[in-house]
GROMACS .gro file of C-alpha atoms in nm:
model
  240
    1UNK     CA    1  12.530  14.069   7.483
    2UNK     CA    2  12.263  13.801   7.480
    3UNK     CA    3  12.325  13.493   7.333
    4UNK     CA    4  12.005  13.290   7.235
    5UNK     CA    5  12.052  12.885   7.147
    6UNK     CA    6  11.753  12.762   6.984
    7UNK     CA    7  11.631  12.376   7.125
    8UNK     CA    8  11.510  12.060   6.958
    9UNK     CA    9  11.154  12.216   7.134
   10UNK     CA   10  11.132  12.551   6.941
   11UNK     CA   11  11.175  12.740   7.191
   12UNK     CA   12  11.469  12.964   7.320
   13UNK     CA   13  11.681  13.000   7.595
   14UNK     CA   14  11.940  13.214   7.701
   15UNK     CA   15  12.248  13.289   7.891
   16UNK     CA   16  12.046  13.457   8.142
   17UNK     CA   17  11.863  13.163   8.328
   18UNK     CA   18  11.630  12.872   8.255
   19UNK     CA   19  11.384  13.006   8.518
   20UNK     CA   20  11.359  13.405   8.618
   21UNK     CA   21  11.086  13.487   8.826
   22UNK     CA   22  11.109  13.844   8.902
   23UNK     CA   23  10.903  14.001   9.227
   24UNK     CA   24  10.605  13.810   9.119
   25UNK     CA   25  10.242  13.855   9.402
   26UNK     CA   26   9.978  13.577   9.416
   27UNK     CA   27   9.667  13.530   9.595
   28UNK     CA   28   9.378  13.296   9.549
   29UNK     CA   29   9.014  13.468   9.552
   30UNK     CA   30   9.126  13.761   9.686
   31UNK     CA   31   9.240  13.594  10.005
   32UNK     CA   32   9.571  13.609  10.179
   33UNK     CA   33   9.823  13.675   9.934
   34UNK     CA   34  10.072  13.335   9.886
   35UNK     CA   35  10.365  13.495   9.726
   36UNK     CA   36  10.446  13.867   9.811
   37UNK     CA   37  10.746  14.002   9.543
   38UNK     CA   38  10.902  13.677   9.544
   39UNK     CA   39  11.211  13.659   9.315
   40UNK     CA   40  11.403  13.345   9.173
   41UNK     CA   41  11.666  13.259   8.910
   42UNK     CA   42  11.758  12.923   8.798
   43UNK     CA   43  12.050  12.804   8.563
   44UNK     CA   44  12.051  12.581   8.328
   45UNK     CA   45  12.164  12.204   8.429
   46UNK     CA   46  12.097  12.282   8.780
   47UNK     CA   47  11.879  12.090   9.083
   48UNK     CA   48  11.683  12.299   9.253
   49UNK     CA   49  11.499  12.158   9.591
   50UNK     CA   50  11.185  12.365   9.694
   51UNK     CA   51  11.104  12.337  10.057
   52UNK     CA   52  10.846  12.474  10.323
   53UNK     CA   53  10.533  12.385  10.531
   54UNK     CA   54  10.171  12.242  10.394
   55UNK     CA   55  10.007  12.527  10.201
   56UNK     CA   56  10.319  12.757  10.170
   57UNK     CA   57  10.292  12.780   9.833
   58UNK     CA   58  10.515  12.529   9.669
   59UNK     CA   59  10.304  12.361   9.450
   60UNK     CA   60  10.151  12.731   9.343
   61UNK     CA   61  10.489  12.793   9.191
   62UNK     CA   62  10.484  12.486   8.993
   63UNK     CA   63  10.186  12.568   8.827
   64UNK     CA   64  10.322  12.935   8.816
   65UNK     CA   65  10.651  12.799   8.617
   66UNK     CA   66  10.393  12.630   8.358
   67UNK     CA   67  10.190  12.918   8.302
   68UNK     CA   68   9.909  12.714   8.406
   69UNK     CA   69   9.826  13.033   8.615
   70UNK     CA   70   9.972  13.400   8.600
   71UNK     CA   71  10.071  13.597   8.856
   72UNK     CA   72   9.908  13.951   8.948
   73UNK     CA   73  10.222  14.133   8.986
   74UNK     CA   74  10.560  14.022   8.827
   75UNK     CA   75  10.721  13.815   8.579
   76UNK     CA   76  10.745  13.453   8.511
   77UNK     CA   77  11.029  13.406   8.242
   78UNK     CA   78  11.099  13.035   8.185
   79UNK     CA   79  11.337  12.886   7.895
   80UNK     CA   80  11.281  13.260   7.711
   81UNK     CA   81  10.930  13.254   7.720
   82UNK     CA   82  10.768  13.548   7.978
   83UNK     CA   83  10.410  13.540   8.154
   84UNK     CA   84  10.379  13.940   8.006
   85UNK     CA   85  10.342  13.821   7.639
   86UNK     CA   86  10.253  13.453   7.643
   87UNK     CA   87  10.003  13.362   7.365
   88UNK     CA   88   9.843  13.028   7.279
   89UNK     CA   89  10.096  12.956   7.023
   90UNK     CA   90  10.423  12.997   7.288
   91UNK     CA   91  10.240  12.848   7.607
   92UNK     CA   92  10.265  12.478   7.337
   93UNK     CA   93  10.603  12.547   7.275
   94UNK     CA   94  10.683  12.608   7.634
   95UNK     CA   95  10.478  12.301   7.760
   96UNK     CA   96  10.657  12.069   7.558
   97UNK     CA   97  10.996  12.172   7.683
   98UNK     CA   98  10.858  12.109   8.055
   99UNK     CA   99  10.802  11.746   8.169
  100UNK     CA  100  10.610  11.756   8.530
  101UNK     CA  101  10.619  11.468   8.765
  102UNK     CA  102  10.351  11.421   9.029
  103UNK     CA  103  10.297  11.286   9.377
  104UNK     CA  104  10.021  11.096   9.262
  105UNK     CA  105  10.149  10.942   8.973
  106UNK     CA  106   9.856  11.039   8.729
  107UNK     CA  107   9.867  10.712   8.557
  108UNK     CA  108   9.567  10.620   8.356
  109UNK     CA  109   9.439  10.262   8.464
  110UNK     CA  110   9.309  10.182   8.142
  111UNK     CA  111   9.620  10.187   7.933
  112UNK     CA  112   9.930   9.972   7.989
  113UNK     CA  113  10.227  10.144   8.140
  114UNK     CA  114  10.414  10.189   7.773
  115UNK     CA  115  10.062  10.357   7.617
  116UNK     CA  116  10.087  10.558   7.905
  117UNK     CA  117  10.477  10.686   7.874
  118UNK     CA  118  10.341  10.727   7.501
  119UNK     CA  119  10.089  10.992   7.598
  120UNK     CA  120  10.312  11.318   7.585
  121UNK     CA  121  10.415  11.262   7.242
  122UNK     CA  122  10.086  11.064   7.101
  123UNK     CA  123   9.946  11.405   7.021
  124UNK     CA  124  10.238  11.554   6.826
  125UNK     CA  125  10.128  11.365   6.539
  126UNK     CA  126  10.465  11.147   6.492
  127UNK     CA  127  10.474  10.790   6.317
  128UNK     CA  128  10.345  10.497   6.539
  129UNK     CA  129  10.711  10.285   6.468
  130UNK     CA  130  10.956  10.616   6.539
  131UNK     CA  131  10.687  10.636   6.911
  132UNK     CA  132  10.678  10.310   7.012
  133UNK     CA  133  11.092  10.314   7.009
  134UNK     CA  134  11.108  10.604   7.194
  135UNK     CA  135  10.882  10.473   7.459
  136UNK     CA  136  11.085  10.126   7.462
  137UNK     CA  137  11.456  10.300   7.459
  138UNK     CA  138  11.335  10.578   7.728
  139UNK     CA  139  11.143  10.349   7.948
  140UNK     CA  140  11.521  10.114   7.935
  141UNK     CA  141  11.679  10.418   8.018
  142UNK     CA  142  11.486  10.453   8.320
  143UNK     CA  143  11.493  10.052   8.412
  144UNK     CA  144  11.143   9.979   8.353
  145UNK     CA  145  11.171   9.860   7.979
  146UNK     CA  146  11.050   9.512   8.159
  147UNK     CA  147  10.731   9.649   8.280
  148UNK     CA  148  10.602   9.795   7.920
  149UNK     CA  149  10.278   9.562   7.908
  150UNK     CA  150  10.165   9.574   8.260
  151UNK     CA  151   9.853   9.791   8.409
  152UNK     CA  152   9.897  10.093   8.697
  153UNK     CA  153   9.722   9.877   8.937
  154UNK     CA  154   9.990   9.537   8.900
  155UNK     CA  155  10.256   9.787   9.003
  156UNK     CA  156  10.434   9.917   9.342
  157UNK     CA  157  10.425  10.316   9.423
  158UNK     CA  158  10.803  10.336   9.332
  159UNK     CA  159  10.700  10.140   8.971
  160UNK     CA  160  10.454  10.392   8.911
  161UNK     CA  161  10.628  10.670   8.962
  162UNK     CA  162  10.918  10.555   8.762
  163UNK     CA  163  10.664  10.525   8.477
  164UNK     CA  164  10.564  10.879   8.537
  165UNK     CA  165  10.895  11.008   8.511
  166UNK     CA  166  10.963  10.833   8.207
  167UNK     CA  167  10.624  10.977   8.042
  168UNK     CA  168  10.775  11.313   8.188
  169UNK     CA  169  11.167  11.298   8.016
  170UNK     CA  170  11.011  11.116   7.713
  171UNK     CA  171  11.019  11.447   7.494
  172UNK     CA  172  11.346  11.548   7.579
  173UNK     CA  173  11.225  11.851   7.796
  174UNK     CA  174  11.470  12.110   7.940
  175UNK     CA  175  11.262  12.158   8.227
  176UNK     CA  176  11.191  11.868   8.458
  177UNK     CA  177  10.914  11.990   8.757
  178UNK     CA  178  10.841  11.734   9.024
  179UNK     CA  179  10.589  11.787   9.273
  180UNK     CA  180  10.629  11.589   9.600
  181UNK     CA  181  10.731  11.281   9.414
  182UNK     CA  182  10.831  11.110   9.688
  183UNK     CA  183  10.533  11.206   9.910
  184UNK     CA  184  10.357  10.815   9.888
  185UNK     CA  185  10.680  10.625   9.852
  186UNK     CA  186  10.880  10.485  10.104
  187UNK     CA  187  11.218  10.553  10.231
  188UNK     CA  188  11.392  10.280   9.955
  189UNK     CA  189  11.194  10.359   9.689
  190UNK     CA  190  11.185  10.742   9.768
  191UNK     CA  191  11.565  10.712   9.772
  192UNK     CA  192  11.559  10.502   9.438
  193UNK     CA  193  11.343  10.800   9.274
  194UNK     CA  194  11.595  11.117   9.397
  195UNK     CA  195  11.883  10.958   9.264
  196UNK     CA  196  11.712  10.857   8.895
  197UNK     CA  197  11.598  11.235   8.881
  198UNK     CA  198  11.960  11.326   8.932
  199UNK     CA  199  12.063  11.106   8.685
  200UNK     CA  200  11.846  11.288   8.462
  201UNK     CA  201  12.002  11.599   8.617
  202UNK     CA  202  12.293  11.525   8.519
  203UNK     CA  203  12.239  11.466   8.154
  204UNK     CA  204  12.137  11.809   8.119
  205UNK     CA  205  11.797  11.865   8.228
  206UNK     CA  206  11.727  12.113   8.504
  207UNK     CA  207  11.521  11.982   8.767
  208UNK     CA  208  11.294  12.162   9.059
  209UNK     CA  209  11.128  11.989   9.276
  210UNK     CA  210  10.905  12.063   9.541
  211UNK     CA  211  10.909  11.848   9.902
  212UNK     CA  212  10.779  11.892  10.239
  213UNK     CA  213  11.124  11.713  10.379
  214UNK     CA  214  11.497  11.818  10.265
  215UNK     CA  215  11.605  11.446  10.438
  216UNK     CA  216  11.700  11.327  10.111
  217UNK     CA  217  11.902  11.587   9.971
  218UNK     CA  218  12.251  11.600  10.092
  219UNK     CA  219  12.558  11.751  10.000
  220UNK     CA  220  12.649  12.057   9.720
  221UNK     CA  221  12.481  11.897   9.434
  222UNK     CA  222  12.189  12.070   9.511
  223UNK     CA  223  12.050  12.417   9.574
  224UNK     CA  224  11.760  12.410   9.893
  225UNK     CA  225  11.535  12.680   9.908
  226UNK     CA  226  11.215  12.772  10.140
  227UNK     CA  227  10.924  12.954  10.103
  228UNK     CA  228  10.839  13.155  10.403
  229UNK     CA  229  10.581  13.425  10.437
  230UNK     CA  230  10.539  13.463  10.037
  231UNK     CA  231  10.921  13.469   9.993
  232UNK     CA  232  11.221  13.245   9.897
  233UNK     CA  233  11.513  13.243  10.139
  234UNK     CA  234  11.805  12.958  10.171
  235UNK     CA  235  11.773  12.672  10.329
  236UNK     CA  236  12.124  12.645  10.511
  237UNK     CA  237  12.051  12.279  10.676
  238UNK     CA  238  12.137  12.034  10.407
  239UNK     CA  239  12.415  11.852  10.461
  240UNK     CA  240  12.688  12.028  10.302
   0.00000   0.00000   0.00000
């Protein structure tokens, strides 16, 4: 029996998996395919590490996950919603219960770094006073709550990627993708970044994230996997 719990997003997930990817093929342009029936289930709750060389595909997946692309063969199924059916009206609900983090911050100079966490939920239409405590209590929650009227460009790399992640976790999502967020950092701050996302992890959200280094993730607490040749295989050297 399937047993369906319905989220503060709209939309639904089930017993079965936050993330089911099911013998999906990609190629760009016709050229050498990047995934070839690759397969992948994730549970909800867990940290998933995504691992393998430059141009294997990792960041393809990512944008696979949030049906920014489809695949040619296959099916994406992430928190209930499937790349098969998708419309306009589901592809909202599923982007709002995915927060994505990126390696190069995305910040926009022009705003301070609180207008900036803000962004995600500014266009849902709710009141200015009910925002601008969300954006206070979640950028506290990260440890940035000092930082709310400063610029991108007065901050460090490990500042602005802490702002990042809170503009990512400020609507709650179930899905947390981060693509090489420690790629710019160095080894204190990168360090300072894995264990905030696991913080988050272990509230609740699920987290994958894609690095070119497994370094930083030691022990049982999280799943490694690496894409070789177009497939998904685990990564047995980390730590535990």
């Amino acid at each position: 029996m399937r047993i369906e719990i319905k989220q503060l997003c709209g939309c639904w997930r089930t017993e079965f998996g936050m993330i089911q990817v099911r013998g999906i093929s990609f190629s760009f342009k016709k050229g050498r395919p990047i995934f070839a029936g690759l397969n992948l289930e994730a549970s909800p709750g867990e940290f998933l590490v995504l691992t393998g060389h430059s141009g294997s595909g990792k960041t393809t997946l990512l944008r696979l996950l949030q049906m920014e692309i489809f695949p040619e063969e296959g099916e994406v199924n992430v928190a209930g919603h499937s790349s098969k059916n998708i419309n306009s009206k589901k592809l909202v609900s599923l982007r709002r219960s995915i927060g994505v983090i990126f390696q190069d911050f995305r910040l926009i100079n022009s705003m301070t770094t609180s207008e900036n966490v803000a962004l995600t939920l500014k266009v849902t239409g709710v009141s200015q006073k009910w925002l601008a405590e969300r954006v206070l209590r979640t950028m506290g929650e990260i440890g940035i709550a000092n930082l709310a009227h400063f610029y991108p460009e007065e901050l460090s790399g490990g500042e602005k990627q802490k702002v990042a992640i809170a503009r990512a976790i400020i609507g709650k999502p179930l899905l947390l993708l981060a693509d090489e967020p420690t790629g710019s950092l160095d080894p204190e701050a990168s360090r300072g970044i894995i264990g905030l996302l696991r913080k988050i992890n272990i509230g609740g959200t699920t987290v994958l994230l894609a690095s070119h280094s497994v370094s930083l993730f030691e022990g049982d607490r999280y799943r490694i996997l690496k894409i070789n040749n177009g497939l998904l295989a685990a990564h047995r050297d980390n730590g535990g």
